[in-house]
Each structure stands twice: as C-alpha cells, then as structure tokens.
Tab-separated table of C-alpha atoms in Angstrom:
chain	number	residue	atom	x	y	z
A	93	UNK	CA	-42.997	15.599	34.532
A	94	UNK	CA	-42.005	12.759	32.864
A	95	UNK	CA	-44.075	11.047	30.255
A	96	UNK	CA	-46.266	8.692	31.211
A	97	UNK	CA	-45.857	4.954	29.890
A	98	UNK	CA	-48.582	2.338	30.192
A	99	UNK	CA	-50.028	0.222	33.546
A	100	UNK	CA	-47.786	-1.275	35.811
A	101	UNK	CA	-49.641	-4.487	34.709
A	102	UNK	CA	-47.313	-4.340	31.684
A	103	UNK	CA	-43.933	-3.352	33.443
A	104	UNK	CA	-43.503	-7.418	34.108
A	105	UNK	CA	-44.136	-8.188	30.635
A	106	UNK	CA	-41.331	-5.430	29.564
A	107	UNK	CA	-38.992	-6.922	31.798
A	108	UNK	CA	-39.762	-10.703	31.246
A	109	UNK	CA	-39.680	-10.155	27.863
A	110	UNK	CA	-41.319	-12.915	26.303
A	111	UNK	CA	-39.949	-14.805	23.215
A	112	UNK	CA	-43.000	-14.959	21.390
A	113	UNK	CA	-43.296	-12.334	18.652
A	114	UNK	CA	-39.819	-11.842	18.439
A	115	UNK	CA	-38.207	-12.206	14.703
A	116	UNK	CA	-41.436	-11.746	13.346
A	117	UNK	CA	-41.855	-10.845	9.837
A	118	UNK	CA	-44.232	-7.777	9.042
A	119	UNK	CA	-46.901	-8.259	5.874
A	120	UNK	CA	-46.882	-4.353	5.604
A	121	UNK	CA	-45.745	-3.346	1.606
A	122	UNK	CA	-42.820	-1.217	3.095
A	123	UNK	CA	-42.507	0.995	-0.289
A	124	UNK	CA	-45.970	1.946	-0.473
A	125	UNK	CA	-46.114	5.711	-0.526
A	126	UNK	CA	-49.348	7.458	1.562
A	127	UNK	CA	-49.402	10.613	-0.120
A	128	UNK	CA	-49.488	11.685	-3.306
A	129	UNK	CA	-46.803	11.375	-6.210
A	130	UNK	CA	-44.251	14.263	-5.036
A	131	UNK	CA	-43.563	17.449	-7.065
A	132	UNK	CA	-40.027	18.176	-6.705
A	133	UNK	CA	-40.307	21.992	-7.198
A	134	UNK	CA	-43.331	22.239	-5.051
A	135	UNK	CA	-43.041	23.971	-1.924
A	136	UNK	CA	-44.379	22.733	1.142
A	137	UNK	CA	-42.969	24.742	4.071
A	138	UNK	CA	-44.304	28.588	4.473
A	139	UNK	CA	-42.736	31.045	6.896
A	140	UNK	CA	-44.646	31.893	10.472
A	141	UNK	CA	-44.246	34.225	12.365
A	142	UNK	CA	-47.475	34.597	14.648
A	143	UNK	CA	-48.296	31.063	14.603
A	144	UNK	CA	-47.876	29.372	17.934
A	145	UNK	CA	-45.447	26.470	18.337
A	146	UNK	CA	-46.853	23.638	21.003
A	147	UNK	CA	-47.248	20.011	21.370
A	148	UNK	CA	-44.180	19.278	20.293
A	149	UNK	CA	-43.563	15.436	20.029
A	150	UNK	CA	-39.703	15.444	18.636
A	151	UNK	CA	-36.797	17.973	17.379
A	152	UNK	CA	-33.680	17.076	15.120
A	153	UNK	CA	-31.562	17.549	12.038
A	154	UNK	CA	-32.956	16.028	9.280
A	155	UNK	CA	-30.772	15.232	6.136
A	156	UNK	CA	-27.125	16.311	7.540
A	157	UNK	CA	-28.360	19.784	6.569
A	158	UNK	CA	-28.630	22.650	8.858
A	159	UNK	CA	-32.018	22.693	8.826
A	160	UNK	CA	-33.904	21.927	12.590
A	161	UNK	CA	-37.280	20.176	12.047
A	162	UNK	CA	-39.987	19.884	15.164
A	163	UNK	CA	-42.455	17.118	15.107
A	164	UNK	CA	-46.327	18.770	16.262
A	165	UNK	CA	-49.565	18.005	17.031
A	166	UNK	CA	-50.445	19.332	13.642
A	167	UNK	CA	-47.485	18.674	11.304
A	168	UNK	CA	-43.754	19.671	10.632
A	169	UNK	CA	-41.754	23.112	11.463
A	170	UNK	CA	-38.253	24.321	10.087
A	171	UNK	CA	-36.327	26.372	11.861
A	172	UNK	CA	-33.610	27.390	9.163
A	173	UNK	CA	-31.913	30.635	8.629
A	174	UNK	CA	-32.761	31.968	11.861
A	175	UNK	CA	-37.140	31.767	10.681
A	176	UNK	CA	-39.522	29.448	11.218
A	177	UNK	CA	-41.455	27.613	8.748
A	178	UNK	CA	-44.489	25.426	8.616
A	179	UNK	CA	-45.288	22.491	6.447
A	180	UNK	CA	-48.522	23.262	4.122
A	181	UNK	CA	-49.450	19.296	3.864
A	182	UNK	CA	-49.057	16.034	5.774
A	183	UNK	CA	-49.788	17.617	8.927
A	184	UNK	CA	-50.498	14.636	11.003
A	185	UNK	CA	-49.736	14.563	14.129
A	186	UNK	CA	-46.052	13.105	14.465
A	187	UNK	CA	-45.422	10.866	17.307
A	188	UNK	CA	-42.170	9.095	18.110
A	189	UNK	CA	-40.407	11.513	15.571
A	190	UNK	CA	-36.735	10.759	15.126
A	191	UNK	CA	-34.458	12.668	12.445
A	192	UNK	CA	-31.912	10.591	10.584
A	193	UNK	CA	-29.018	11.612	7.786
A	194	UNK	CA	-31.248	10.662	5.269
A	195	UNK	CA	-34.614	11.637	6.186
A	196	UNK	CA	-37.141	11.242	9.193
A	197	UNK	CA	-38.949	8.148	10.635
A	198	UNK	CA	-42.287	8.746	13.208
A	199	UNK	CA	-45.627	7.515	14.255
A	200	UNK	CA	-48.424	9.030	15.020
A	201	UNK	CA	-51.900	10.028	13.779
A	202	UNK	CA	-53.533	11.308	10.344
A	203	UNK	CA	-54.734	14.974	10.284
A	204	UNK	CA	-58.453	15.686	10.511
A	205	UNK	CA	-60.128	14.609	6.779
A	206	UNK	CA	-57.400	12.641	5.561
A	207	UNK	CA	-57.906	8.860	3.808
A	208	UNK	CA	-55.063	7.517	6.059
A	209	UNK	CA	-55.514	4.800	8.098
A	210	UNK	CA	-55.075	5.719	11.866
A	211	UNK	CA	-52.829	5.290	13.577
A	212	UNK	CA	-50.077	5.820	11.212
A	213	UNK	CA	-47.686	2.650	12.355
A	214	UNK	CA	-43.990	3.075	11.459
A	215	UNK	CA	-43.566	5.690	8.405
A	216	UNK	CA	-40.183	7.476	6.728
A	217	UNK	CA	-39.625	10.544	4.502
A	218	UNK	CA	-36.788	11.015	2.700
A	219	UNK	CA	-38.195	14.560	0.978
A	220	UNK	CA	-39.152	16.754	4.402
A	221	UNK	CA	-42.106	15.553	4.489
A	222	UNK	CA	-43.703	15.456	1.191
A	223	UNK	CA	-43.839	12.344	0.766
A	224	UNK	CA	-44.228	9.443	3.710
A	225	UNK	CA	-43.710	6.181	2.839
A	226	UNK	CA	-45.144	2.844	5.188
A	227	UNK	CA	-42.750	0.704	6.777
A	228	UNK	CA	-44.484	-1.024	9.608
A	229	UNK	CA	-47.815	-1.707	11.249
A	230	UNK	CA	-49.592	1.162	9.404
A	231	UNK	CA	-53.831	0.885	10.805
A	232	UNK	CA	-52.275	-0.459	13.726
A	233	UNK	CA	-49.947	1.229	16.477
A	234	UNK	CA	-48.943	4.448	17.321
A	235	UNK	CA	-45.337	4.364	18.718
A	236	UNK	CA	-44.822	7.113	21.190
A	237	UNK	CA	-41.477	5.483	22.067
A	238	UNK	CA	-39.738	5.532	19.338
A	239	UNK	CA	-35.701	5.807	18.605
A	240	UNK	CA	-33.745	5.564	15.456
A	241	UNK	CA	-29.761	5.852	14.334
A	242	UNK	CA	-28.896	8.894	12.664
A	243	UNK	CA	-26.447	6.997	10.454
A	244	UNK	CA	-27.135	2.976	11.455
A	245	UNK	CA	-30.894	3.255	11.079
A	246	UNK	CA	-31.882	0.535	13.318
A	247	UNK	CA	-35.246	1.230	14.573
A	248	UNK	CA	-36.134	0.569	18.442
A	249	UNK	CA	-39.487	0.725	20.031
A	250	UNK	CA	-41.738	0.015	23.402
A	251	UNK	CA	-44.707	-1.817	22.005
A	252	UNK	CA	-47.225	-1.089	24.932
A	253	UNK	CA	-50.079	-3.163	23.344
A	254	UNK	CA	-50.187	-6.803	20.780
A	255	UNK	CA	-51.093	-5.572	17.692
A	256	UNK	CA	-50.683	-8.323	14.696
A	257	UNK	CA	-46.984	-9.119	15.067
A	258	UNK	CA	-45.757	-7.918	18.300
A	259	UNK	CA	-46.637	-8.615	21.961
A	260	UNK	CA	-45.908	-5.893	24.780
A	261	UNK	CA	-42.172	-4.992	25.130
A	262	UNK	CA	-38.888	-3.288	23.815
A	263	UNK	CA	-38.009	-4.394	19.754
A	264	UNK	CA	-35.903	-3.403	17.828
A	265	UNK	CA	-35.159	-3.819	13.745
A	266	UNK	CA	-32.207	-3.271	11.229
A	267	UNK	CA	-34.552	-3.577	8.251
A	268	UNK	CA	-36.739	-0.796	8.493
A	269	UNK	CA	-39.042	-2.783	10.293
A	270	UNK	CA	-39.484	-6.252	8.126
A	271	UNK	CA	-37.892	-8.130	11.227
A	272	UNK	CA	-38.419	-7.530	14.626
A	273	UNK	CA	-36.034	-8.619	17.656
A	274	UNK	CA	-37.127	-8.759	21.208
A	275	UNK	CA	-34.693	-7.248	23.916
A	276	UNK	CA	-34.470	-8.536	26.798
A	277	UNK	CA	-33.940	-5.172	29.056
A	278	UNK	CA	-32.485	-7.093	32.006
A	279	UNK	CA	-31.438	-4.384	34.582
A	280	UNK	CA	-33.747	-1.844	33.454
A	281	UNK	CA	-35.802	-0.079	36.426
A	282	UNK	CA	-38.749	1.954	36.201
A	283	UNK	CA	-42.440	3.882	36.756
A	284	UNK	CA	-42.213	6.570	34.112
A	285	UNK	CA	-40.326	6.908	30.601
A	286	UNK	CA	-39.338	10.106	29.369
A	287	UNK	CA	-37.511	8.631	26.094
A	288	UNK	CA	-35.513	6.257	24.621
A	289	UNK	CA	-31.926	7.410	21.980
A	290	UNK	CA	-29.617	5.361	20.033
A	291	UNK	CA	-26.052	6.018	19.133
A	292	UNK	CA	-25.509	7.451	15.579
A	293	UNK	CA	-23.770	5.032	14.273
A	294	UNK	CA	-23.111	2.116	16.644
A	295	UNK	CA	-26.886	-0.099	16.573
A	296	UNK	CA	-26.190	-1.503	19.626
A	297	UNK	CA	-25.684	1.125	22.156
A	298	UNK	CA	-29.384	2.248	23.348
A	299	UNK	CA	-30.441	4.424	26.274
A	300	UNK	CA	-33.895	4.793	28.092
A	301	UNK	CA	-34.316	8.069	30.175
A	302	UNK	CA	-36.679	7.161	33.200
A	303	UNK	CA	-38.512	8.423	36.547
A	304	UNK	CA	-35.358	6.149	38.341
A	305	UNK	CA	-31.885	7.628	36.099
A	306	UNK	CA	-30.578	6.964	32.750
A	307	UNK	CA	-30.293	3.671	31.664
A	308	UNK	CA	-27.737	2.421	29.301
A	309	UNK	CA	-27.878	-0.827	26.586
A	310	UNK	CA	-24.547	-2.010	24.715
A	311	UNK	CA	-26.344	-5.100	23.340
A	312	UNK	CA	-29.047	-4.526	21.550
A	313	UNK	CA	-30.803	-3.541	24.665
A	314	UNK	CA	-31.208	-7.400	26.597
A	315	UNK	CA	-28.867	-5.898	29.287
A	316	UNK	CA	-28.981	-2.514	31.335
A	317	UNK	CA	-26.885	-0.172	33.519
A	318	UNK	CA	-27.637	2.660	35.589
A	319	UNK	CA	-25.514	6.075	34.077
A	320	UNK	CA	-26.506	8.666	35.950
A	321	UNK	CA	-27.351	9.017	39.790
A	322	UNK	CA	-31.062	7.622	40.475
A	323	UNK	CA	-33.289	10.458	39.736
A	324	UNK	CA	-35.356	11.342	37.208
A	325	UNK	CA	-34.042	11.673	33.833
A	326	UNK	CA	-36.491	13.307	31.274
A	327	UNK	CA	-34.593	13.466	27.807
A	328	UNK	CA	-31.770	11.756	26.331
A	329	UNK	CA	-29.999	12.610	23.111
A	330	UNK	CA	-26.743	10.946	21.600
A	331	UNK	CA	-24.051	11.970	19.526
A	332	UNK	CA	-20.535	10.147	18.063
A	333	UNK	CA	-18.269	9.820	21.354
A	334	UNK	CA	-20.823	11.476	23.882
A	335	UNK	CA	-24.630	11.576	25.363
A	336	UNK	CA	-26.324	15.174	26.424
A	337	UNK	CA	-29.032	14.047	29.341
A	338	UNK	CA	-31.074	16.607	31.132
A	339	UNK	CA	-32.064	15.421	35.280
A	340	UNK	CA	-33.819	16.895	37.972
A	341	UNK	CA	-34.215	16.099	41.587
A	342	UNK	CA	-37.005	18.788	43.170
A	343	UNK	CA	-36.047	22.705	42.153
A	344	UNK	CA	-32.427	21.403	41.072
A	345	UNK	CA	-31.876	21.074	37.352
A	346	UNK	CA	-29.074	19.707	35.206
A	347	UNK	CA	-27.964	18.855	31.276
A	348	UNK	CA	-25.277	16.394	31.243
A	349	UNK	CA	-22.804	16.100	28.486
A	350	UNK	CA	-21.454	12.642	29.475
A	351	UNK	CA	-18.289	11.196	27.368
A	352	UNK	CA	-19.054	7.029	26.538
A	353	UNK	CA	-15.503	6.263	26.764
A	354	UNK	CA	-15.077	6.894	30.359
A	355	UNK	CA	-18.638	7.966	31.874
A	356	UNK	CA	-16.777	11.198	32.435
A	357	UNK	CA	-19.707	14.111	33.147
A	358	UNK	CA	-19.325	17.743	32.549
A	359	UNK	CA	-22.201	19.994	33.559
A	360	UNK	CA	-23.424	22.099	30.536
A	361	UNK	CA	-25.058	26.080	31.719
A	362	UNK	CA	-29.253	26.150	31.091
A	363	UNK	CA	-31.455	29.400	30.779
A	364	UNK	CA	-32.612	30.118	34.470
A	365	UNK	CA	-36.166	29.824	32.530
A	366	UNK	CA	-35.439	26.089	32.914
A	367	UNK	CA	-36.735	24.606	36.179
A	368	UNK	CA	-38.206	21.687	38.016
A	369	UNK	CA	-41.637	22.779	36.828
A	370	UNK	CA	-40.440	23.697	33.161
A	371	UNK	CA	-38.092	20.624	32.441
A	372	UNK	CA	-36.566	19.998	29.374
A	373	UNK	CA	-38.182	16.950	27.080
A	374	UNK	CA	-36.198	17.170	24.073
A	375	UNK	CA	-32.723	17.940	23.251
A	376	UNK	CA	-30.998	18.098	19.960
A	377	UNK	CA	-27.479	18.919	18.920
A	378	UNK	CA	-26.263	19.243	15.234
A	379	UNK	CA	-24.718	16.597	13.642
A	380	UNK	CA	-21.817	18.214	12.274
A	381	UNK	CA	-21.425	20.711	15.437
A	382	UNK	CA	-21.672	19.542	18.787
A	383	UNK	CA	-21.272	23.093	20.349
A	384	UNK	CA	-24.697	23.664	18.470
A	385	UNK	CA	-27.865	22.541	21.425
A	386	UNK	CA	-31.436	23.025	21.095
A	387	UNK	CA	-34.049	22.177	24.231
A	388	UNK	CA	-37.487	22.620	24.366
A	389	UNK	CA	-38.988	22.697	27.719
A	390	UNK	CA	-42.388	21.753	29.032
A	391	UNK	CA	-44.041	24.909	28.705
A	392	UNK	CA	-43.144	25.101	24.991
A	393	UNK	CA	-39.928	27.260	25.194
A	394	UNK	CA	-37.330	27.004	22.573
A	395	UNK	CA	-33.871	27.554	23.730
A	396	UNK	CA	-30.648	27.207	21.779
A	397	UNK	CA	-26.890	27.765	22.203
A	398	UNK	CA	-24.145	27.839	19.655
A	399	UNK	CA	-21.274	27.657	22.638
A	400	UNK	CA	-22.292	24.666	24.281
A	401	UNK	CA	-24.223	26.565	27.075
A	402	UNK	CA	-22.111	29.472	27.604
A	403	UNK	CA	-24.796	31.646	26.215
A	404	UNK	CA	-28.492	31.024	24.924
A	405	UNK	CA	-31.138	32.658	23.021
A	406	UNK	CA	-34.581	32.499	23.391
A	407	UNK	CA	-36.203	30.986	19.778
A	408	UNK	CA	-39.624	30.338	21.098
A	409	UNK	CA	-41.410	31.562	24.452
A	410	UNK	CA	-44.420	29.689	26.081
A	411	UNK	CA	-45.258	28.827	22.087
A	412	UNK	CA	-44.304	32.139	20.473
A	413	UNK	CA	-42.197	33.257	18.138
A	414	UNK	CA	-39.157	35.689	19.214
A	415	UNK	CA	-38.078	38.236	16.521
C-alpha cells in the first residue's frame, strides 16, 4: 500500500548521490504571485456537507491556528469548528502539501482552465490559499515527495527526474528554494516510499517512511538509520520531542508515538476500521496539543482523537461526511 516512487533504475542514483546539481541557484522570481491580487475580506472557503472528501494528497495545521486543512485532487478543505469547508478558488490539485506556522508550501497541478503553468513546481501561501506565491521550478516538476519544518522551514524533496537545476535525488533548501543541497542518504534502504517529515524546528533531523522501516537523518539527510523494526512504514509525522509512525506487517497494524531522546516506543489505540488493507497515509497532530491526532486511511476515512487514542471519532467515512 505504500506509494509508489520511480524505477529501480533511479534507486542507484538516489543513493550515489551525485554532486552535480547540488548548490544550484534557481532563476525562478520567488515573489511572483500566480493568482490574483488578494481581497482580504473575501471569502474563499464554503461549508460541505454532501460533498465527498477523496484523493487526499496531505493534512496539517496551517498557521498555529486550530484550523485542519487537507490537500485534494481538486483544491483545499477546512475542517474547523467541528464542519467542513471547501475552498471556492485555487483548486489545483495539491501535491506534496506540507502545513507550516506561517502558511502552506505544495506542488502539484493547475485546475482544469486555469493560465498556470503545469506542473506547479514549489509554491507557498501565507493567506489559506488565496493567494500562492512561486518559489521554485514552477512549468517544471511536480514534487510528490515533499517535506517542510513547521517552524525551521527548510524545504526537502526526492527529485525523481533532471529538470533545469536538479538531477535525480534527495535536496534539500533553507531559502525557500533559491539554493539547493544534495544529501547524500547513505544508509537509506528501499523499494517503495510512503513519505518523507522533518522536525519542527530542528532542519536537520529528517525521516523517510519506506516499504523496508522508518528511516531516520540527523544531518541534513547524507546519513541514515533504521528506527523502527524492518517492515513497512507508510506515514511519518513529527512533532517537538517525539515522531507518530504508523507500520504494518500482513493483518497487524500499529501507530507509534516514538520519543527522539531515547527511541523509547509507546503503542498508540487505532479504530478497528484501520487494517492492513485500509492503512493509514497521513497523520497529523496539532501543534499546540499533542493529545490532538488525525489519520486518514486508504479508503478515504477520517479518524481523529483528542486523548491520544483512547477514543476516536469517525470525521469522514469511505469519503463522506459524518454529522
């Protein structure tokens, strides 16, 4: 169930990680907004209730506010004040979306009739979406693997083809994508990527979740470790002093709250829903309380707890709405 990367072909050039297109500079105008000037009393997000929620592509708190945001196929929802909301413009499809304190970086592709160049590169909003502003390779890539600091906002990716500035391989920036570093990912095993985290505030702790465990970086990602036992791992989300990890080996399913101090491990309850054939892909906890969890499984349910696991309540089932 885990995500499939690119060919094999390109595994070796992951791993070897080639020099060349390291500390590039990008030529993209990284303030150039794609949408139109923004109306700050406009309002963008309209309440659903029949609408059905699927192809979700990312989930997290964006702003510090408690406001849950899910990246789509076809744009933005809000889950705020226990309803669900939909964004009424911009609604690309959101790839690689990662929620930060300030705002919201993704890739991804344009909606049907828009001007936009596809795909859409690197972008960032800072307004929920009303505005989307071009960082990096905009016309260019589509990052499905795509990880950014909450607070830090360093910016790590898996290139899996050359476009102008990069080759194949695992970069990272702490500009917002003018510079781009090359990791060497020495240690790191794997057929299948689920996803790859970054600590909130420290740049250089990054994980990859993969078909062969959870891998963990604490330079920059040139060096990696095995943290969990080797099985597939399809999520990985971190917060200040801990990681939350979801594995499965056959019918048996886990979510992991694991401390980074002392790769201590304490098993955390899931809905019986959850199951080898309806894994979890995302996970998101709120910033300001850790006891708060959101999952989304593979079949498009929705399931959050407010006690760290002790009990959960169905949001969304196979896509739709619960009252």
């Amino acid at each position: 169930m885990i995500k499939k990367l690119f060919p094999l072909l390109l595994l070796c050039i992951l791993l070897t990680a080639c020099s060349q297109g390291a500390n590039e500079k990008t030529k993209d105008n990284d303030t150039e907004i794609l949408t139109d000037e923004k109306d700050d009393n406009e309002v963008i997000y309209k309440e659903i209730k029949d609408e059905k929620i699927d192809h979700i592509h990312g989930i997290g708190y964006v702003g510090n506010e408690d406001k849950l945001y899910l990246a789509s196929h076809d744009g933005l929802l809000r889950f705020s004040n226990e309803k669900w909301s939909k964004i009424t413009k911009n609604k690309h499809d959101y790839m690689g979306f990662q929620a930060t304190d300030v705002g919201f970086y993704s890739s991804g592709h344009p909606e049907n009739g828009s001007e936009l160049k596809n795909p859409l590169g690197i972008i960032k909003s800072t307004d929920e979406g009303k505005t989307l502003n071009r960082l990096a390779f905009y016309g260019e890539t589509d990052f499905h693997y795509l990880a950014a600091g909450y607070n830090s906002h360093i910016i790590y990716v898996i290139n899996e083809s050359e476009n102008s500035r990069l080759n194949s391989g695992f970069y990272y920036s702490e500009d917002e994508g003018e510079n781009w570093a090359q990791s060497k990912t020495q240690g790191l095993s794997f057929n299948n990527i689920g996803n790859i985290a970054t600590h909130p505030a420290k740049a250089n702790i990054v994980a990859i979740s993969t078909d062969q465990g959870l891998f963990i970086s604490n330079d920059y990602g040139d060096s990696f470790s095995l943290s969990s036992q080797s099985q597939p791992v399809t999520s990985v989300e971190f917060r200040e002093k801990s990681l939350l990890y979801f594995t499965l080996k056959g019918d048996k399913v886990s979510l992991y709250k694991q401390e980074l101090s002392d790769v201590k491990e304490e098993a955390i309850p899931l809905p019986k829903e959850v199951n080898g054939q309806n894994p979890v892909m995302y996970i998101s906890s709120h910033p300001e309380k850790e006891e708060v969890i959101t999952v989304v499984t593979y079949e498009s349910d929705i399931y959050q707890t407010k006690d760290h696991g002790q009990s959960w309540t169905t949001l969304v089932s196979k896509g739709k709405i619960q009252s």
